[in-house]
PDB file of C-alpha atoms in Angstrom:
ATOM      1  CA  MET P 350       0.000   0.000   0.000  1.00 49.00           C
ATOM      2  CA  GLU P 351       1.326   3.414  -0.913  1.00 53.00           C
ATOM      3  CA  SER P 352       1.577   6.185   1.647  1.00 52.00           C
ATOM      4  CA  HIS P 353       0.810   9.770   0.716  1.00 56.00           C
ATOM      5  CA  SER P 354       3.047  11.284   3.370  1.00 54.00           C
ATOM      6  CA  ASN P 355       5.903  13.588   2.520  1.00 58.00           C
ATOM      7  CA  ASP P 356       8.390  11.661   4.629  1.00 56.00           C
ATOM      8  CA  ASN P 357      11.591  10.954   2.810  1.00 57.00           C
ATOM      9  CA  SER P 358      13.221   8.183   4.820  1.00 59.00           C
ATOM     10  CA  SER P 359      16.378   8.293   2.729  1.00 64.00           C
ATOM     11  CA  GLN P 360      17.412  11.583   4.366  1.00 70.00           C
ATOM     12  CA  PRO P 361      18.183  11.485   8.087  1.00 73.00           C
ATOM     13  CA  VAL P 362      16.640  14.115  10.364  1.00 75.00           C
ATOM     14  CA  ASP P 363      19.062  16.630  11.810  1.00 76.00           C
ATOM     15  CA  PRO P 364      18.236  16.708  15.556  1.00 77.00           C
ATOM     16  CA  VAL P 365      19.769  20.151  16.063  1.00 80.00           C
ATOM     17  CA  ALA P 366      17.675  21.652  13.257  1.00 79.00           C
ATOM     18  CA  ALA P 367      14.559  19.918  14.572  1.00 75.00           C
ATOM     19  CA  PHE P 368      15.267  21.305  18.054  1.00 76.00           C
ATOM     20  CA  ARG P 369      15.662  24.827  16.644  1.00 82.00           C
ATOM     21  CA  VAL P 370      12.372  24.569  14.736  1.00 78.00           C
ATOM     22  CA  ALA P 371      10.574  23.334  17.860  1.00 74.00           C
ATOM     23  CA  ASN P 372      12.190  26.062  19.973  1.00 74.00           C
ATOM     24  CA  ASP P 373      11.115  28.762  17.490  1.00 77.00           C
ATOM     25  CA  ALA P 374       7.550  27.422  17.442  1.00 73.00           C
ATOM     26  CA  GLN P 375       7.472  27.406  21.256  1.00 68.00           C
ATOM     27  CA  ALA P 376       8.734  30.996  21.362  1.00 72.00           C
ATOM     28  CA  ARG P 377       6.050  32.109  18.874  1.00 71.00           C
ATOM     29  CA  MET P 378       3.366  30.394  20.967  1.00 67.00           C
ATOM     30  CA  ALA P 379       4.687  31.974  24.166  1.00 65.00           C
ATOM     31  CA  ALA P 380       4.529  35.430  22.580  1.00 66.00           C
ATOM     32  CA  ARG P 381       0.819  34.915  21.818  1.00 64.00           C
ATOM     33  CA  VAL P 382      -0.077  34.325  25.497  1.00 66.00           C
ATOM     34  CA  ARG P 383      -0.934  37.969  26.001  1.00 73.00           C
ATOM     35  CA  SER P 384      -4.565  38.872  26.460  1.00 78.00           C
ATOM     36  CA  PRO P 385      -5.781  42.428  25.878  1.00 82.00           C
ATOM     37  CA  TRP P 386      -6.830  44.386  28.964  1.00 86.00           C
ATOM     38  CA  TRP P 387     -10.505  44.024  28.133  1.00 90.00           C
ATOM     39  CA  VAL P 388     -10.300  40.217  28.340  1.00 89.00           C
ATOM     40  CA  HIS P 389      -9.202  40.414  31.966  1.00 90.00           C
ATOM     41  CA  ALA P 390     -11.826  43.067  32.758  1.00 94.00           C
ATOM     42  CA  LEU P 391     -14.569  41.035  31.076  1.00 94.00           C
ATOM     43  CA  ARG P 392     -13.458  37.848  32.849  1.00 94.00           C
ATOM     44  CA  GLY P 393     -13.585  39.679  36.197  1.00 95.00           C
ATOM     45  CA  LEU P 394     -17.089  40.990  35.459  1.00 96.00           C
ATOM     46  CA  LEU P 395     -18.295  37.547  34.362  1.00 96.00           C
ATOM     47  CA  VAL P 396     -16.901  35.891  37.494  1.00 95.00           C
ATOM     48  CA  ALA P 397     -18.602  38.554  39.619  1.00 96.00           C
ATOM     49  CA  ALA P 398     -21.883  38.021  37.741  1.00 95.00           C
ATOM     50  CA  MET P 399     -21.662  34.263  38.244  1.00 94.00           C
ATOM     51  CA  VAL P 400     -20.976  34.561  41.988  1.00 94.00           C
ATOM     52  CA  TYR P 401     -23.713  37.177  42.431  1.00 94.00           C
ATOM     53  CA  GLY P 402     -26.188  35.126  40.418  1.00 92.00           C
ATOM     54  CA  LEU P 403     -25.532  32.066  42.533  1.00 91.00           C
ATOM     55  CA  GLY P 404     -25.942  33.894  45.833  1.00 87.00           C
ATOM     56  CA  ALA P 405     -28.651  36.487  45.237  1.00 85.00           C
ATOM     57  CA  PRO P 406     -32.282  35.420  45.242  1.00 84.00           C
ATOM     58  CA  ASP P 407     -34.079  35.419  41.894  1.00 84.00           C
ATOM     59  CA  SER P 408     -30.938  36.195  39.896  1.00 85.00           C
ATOM     60  CA  THR P 409     -30.349  32.995  37.959  1.00 87.00           C
ATOM     61  CA  GLY P 410     -29.944  35.100  34.817  1.00 92.00           C
ATOM     62  CA  TRP P 411     -26.723  36.601  36.194  1.00 93.00           C
ATOM     63  CA  MET P 412     -25.395  33.125  36.961  1.00 92.00           C
ATOM     64  CA  LEU P 413     -26.163  31.936  33.436  1.00 94.00           C
ATOM     65  CA  LEU P 414     -24.716  35.102  31.906  1.00 95.00           C
ATOM     66  CA  GLY P 415     -21.493  34.615  33.871  1.00 94.00           C
ATOM     67  CA  LEU P 416     -21.202  30.925  33.068  1.00 93.00           C
ATOM     68  CA  VAL P 417     -21.986  31.210  29.351  1.00 95.00           C
ATOM     69  CA  GLY P 418     -19.805  34.310  29.077  1.00 95.00           C
ATOM     70  CA  LEU P 419     -16.824  32.588  30.701  1.00 92.00           C
ATOM     71  CA  ILE P 420     -17.186  29.621  28.354  1.00 91.00           C
ATOM     72  CA  ALA P 421     -17.404  31.878  25.294  1.00 93.00           C
ATOM     73  CA  LEU P 422     -14.460  34.005  26.456  1.00 90.00           C
ATOM     74  CA  SER P 423     -12.376  30.900  27.088  1.00 84.00           C
ATOM     75  CA  ARG P 424     -13.128  29.507  23.635  1.00 86.00           C
ATOM     76  CA  ARG P 425     -12.202  32.808  22.012  1.00 86.00           C
ATOM     77  CA  ARG P 426      -8.959  32.980  23.953  1.00 77.00           C
ATOM     78  CA  VAL P 427      -8.041  29.447  22.891  1.00 75.00           C
ATOM     79  CA  ARG P 428      -8.751  30.392  19.289  1.00 78.00           C
ATOM     80  CA  ASP P 429      -6.666  33.583  19.519  1.00 74.00           C
ATOM     81  CA  VAL P 430      -3.792  32.294  21.646  1.00 67.00           C
ATOM     82  CA  GLY P 431      -3.670  28.647  20.627  1.00 62.00           C
ATOM     83  CA  VAL P 432      -3.136  27.328  24.151  1.00 60.00           C
ATOM     84  CA  ALA P 433      -6.011  25.410  25.654  1.00 57.00           C
ATOM     85  CA  ARG P 434      -6.769  24.672  29.263  1.00 51.00           C
ATOM     86  CA  ALA P 435      -8.176  21.290  28.237  1.00 51.00           C
ATOM     87  CA  ASN P 436      -5.109  19.798  26.607  1.00 50.00           C
ATOM     88  CA  PRO P 437      -4.039  16.187  27.321  1.00 50.00           C
ATOM     89  CA  GLU P 438      -2.102  17.425  30.343  1.00 52.00           C
ATOM     90  CA  ARG P 439      -5.260  18.793  31.995  1.00 50.00           C
ATOM     91  CA  TRP P 440      -3.745  21.270  34.430  1.00 58.00           C
ATOM     92  CA  ARG P 441      -0.755  22.331  32.326  1.00 62.00           C
ATOM     93  CA  PHE P 442      -2.128  25.741  31.369  1.00 59.00           C
ATOM     94  CA  LEU P 443      -3.167  26.487  34.931  1.00 62.00           C
ATOM     95  CA  ALA P 444       0.277  25.444  36.135  1.00 64.00           C
ATOM     96  CA  LEU P 445       1.907  27.684  33.519  1.00 66.00           C
ATOM     97  CA  GLY P 446       0.172  30.704  35.025  1.00 65.00           C
ATOM     98  CA  ALA P 447       0.846  29.576  38.579  1.00 71.00           C
ATOM     99  CA  PRO P 448       0.687  30.844  41.246  1.00 82.00           C
ATOM    100  CA  TRP P 449      -1.495  33.686  39.976  1.00 84.00           C
ATOM    101  CA  ALA P 450      -4.009  31.548  38.102  1.00 82.00           C
ATOM    102  CA  VAL P 451      -4.276  29.159  41.050  1.00 83.00           C
ATOM    103  CA  ILE P 452      -4.909  32.014  43.497  1.00 90.00           C
ATOM    104  CA  ALA P 453      -7.630  33.476  41.247  1.00 91.00           C
ATOM    105  CA  LEU P 454      -9.267  30.052  40.925  1.00 89.00           C
ATOM    106  CA  VAL P 455      -9.184  29.469  44.699  1.00 92.00           C
ATOM    107  CA  VAL P 456     -10.715  32.902  45.392  1.00 95.00           C
ATOM    108  CA  MET P 457     -13.485  32.277  42.844  1.00 95.00           C
ATOM    109  CA  VAL P 458     -14.285  28.845  44.308  1.00 94.00           C
ATOM    110  CA  ALA P 459     -14.225  30.278  47.844  1.00 96.00           C
ATOM    111  CA  ALA P 460     -16.651  33.046  46.834  1.00 95.00           C
ATOM    112  CA  LEU P 461     -18.951  30.516  45.164  1.00 93.00           C
ATOM    113  CA  ALA P 462     -18.809  28.285  48.236  1.00 94.00           C
ATOM    114  CA  PHE P 463     -19.518  31.249  50.532  1.00 94.00           C
ATOM    115  CA  VAL P 464     -22.650  32.309  48.677  1.00 92.00           C
ATOM    116  CA  VAL P 465     -23.934  28.729  48.572  1.00 90.00           C
ATOM    117  CA  ILE P 466     -23.257  27.985  52.242  1.00 91.00           C
ATOM    118  CA  ALA P 467     -24.341  31.382  53.614  1.00 85.00           C
ATOM    119  CA  GLN P 468     -27.726  31.507  51.923  1.00 79.00           C
ATOM    120  CA  ASP P 469     -29.412  33.762  54.480  1.00 80.00           C
ATOM    121  CA  GLU P 470     -26.774  36.478  54.418  1.00 81.00           C
ATOM    122  CA  PRO P 471     -27.692  40.026  53.390  1.00 88.00           C
ATOM    123  CA  LEU P 472     -27.426  40.925  49.736  1.00 89.00           C
ATOM    124  CA  TRP P 473     -24.519  43.295  50.357  1.00 92.00           C
ATOM    125  CA  GLN P 474     -22.376  40.369  51.571  1.00 92.00           C
ATOM    126  CA  VAL P 475     -23.127  38.460  48.380  1.00 91.00           C
ATOM    127  CA  GLY P 476     -22.181  41.585  46.433  1.00 93.00           C
ATOM    128  CA  VAL P 477     -18.910  41.925  48.357  1.00 94.00           C
ATOM    129  CA  ALA P 478     -18.036  38.269  47.702  1.00 94.00           C
ATOM    130  CA  ALA P 479     -18.828  38.713  44.010  1.00 94.00           C
ATOM    131  CA  GLY P 480     -16.830  41.946  43.855  1.00 96.00           C
ATOM    132  CA  VAL P 481     -13.792  40.446  45.569  1.00 96.00           C
ATOM    133  CA  ALA P 482     -13.814  37.431  43.233  1.00 96.00           C
ATOM    134  CA  GLY P 483     -14.151  39.703  40.198  1.00 96.00           C
ATOM    135  CA  VAL P 484     -11.420  42.137  41.283  1.00 96.00           C
ATOM    136  CA  VAL P 485      -8.999  39.320  42.134  1.00 96.00           C
ATOM    137  CA  THR P 486      -9.663  37.684  38.760  1.00 94.00           C
ATOM    138  CA  LEU P 487      -9.102  41.014  37.008  1.00 94.00           C
ATOM    139  CA  ALA P 488      -5.950  41.847  38.964  1.00 94.00           C
ATOM    140  CA  LEU P 489      -4.278  38.447  38.649  1.00 91.00           C
ATOM    141  CA  GLY P 490      -4.990  37.919  34.936  1.00 88.00           C
ATOM    142  CA  PRO P 491      -2.009  39.888  33.568  1.00 89.00           C
ATOM    143  CA  PRO P 492       0.524  38.350  36.005  1.00 88.00           C
ATOM    144  CA  ALA P 493      -0.797  34.876  35.101  1.00 83.00           C
ATOM    145  CA  ASP P 494      -0.294  35.652  31.406  1.00 80.00           C
ATOM    146  CA  ALA P 495       3.227  36.916  32.076  1.00 81.00           C
ATOM    147  CA  SER P 496       4.046  33.799  34.085  1.00 79.00           C
ATOM    148  CA  ALA P 497       2.696  31.557  31.314  1.00 75.00           C
ATOM    149  CA  ARG P 498       4.782  33.447  28.726  1.00 75.00           C
ATOM    150  CA  ARG P 499       7.937  33.009  30.808  1.00 78.00           C
ATOM    151  CA  ARG P 500       7.313  29.318  31.405  1.00 75.00           C
ATOM    152  CA  LEU P 501       6.354  28.557  27.813  1.00 70.00           C
ATOM    153  CA  GLY P 502       9.286  30.547  26.456  1.00 68.00           C
ATOM    154  CA  GLY P 503      11.803  28.867  28.737  1.00 66.00           C
ATOM    155  CA  GLU P 504      10.434  25.319  28.576  1.00 56.00           C
ATOM    156  CA  LEU P 505      12.263  24.201  25.429  1.00 47.00           C
ATOM    157  CA  GLY P 506      15.152  26.595  25.826  1.00 48.00           C
ATOM    158  CA  THR P 507      16.302  24.816  28.981  1.00 48.00           C
ATOM    159  CA  GLY P 508      16.439  21.460  27.243  1.00 43.00           C
ATOM    160  CA  ASP P 509      13.729  20.094  29.503  1.00 44.00           C
ATOM    161  CA  ALA P 510      12.193  17.527  27.155  1.00 41.00           C
ATOM    162  CA  ARG P 511       9.247  15.636  28.631  1.00 39.00           C
TER     163      ARG P 511
END
């Protein structure tokens, strides 16, 4: 059976050239991990809407807006940047932005847990929890991007092949 691949097995692969090509591709991908300011602001607002919608009475619309908005924003970011959070190494992207991405995730989960557990709290406390989660998400987005750029850019350059 004939193969339609472009592999020419008669010529050996130069490992140094292959390493350079992979290193250049990694550097180009690392440079793309830079979200515009409005992405971080929108993500913060959507997290706040989701937390508020979960904790405030009769505000399921805010919860759905936050959830659907975060999904849509994540899909757009994957399309623009090319780095997904759901790659075969599930937590790789989160680890690339660590510790900033981890802190933002923990604060969001804590705010969601607070509004679920403290159901009889006044509405202002739900608003404060939503605001804190949104502000932390907004503030830690750029440092998480910078951390991911540094880690992606230095991953192949150090010779750390996994």
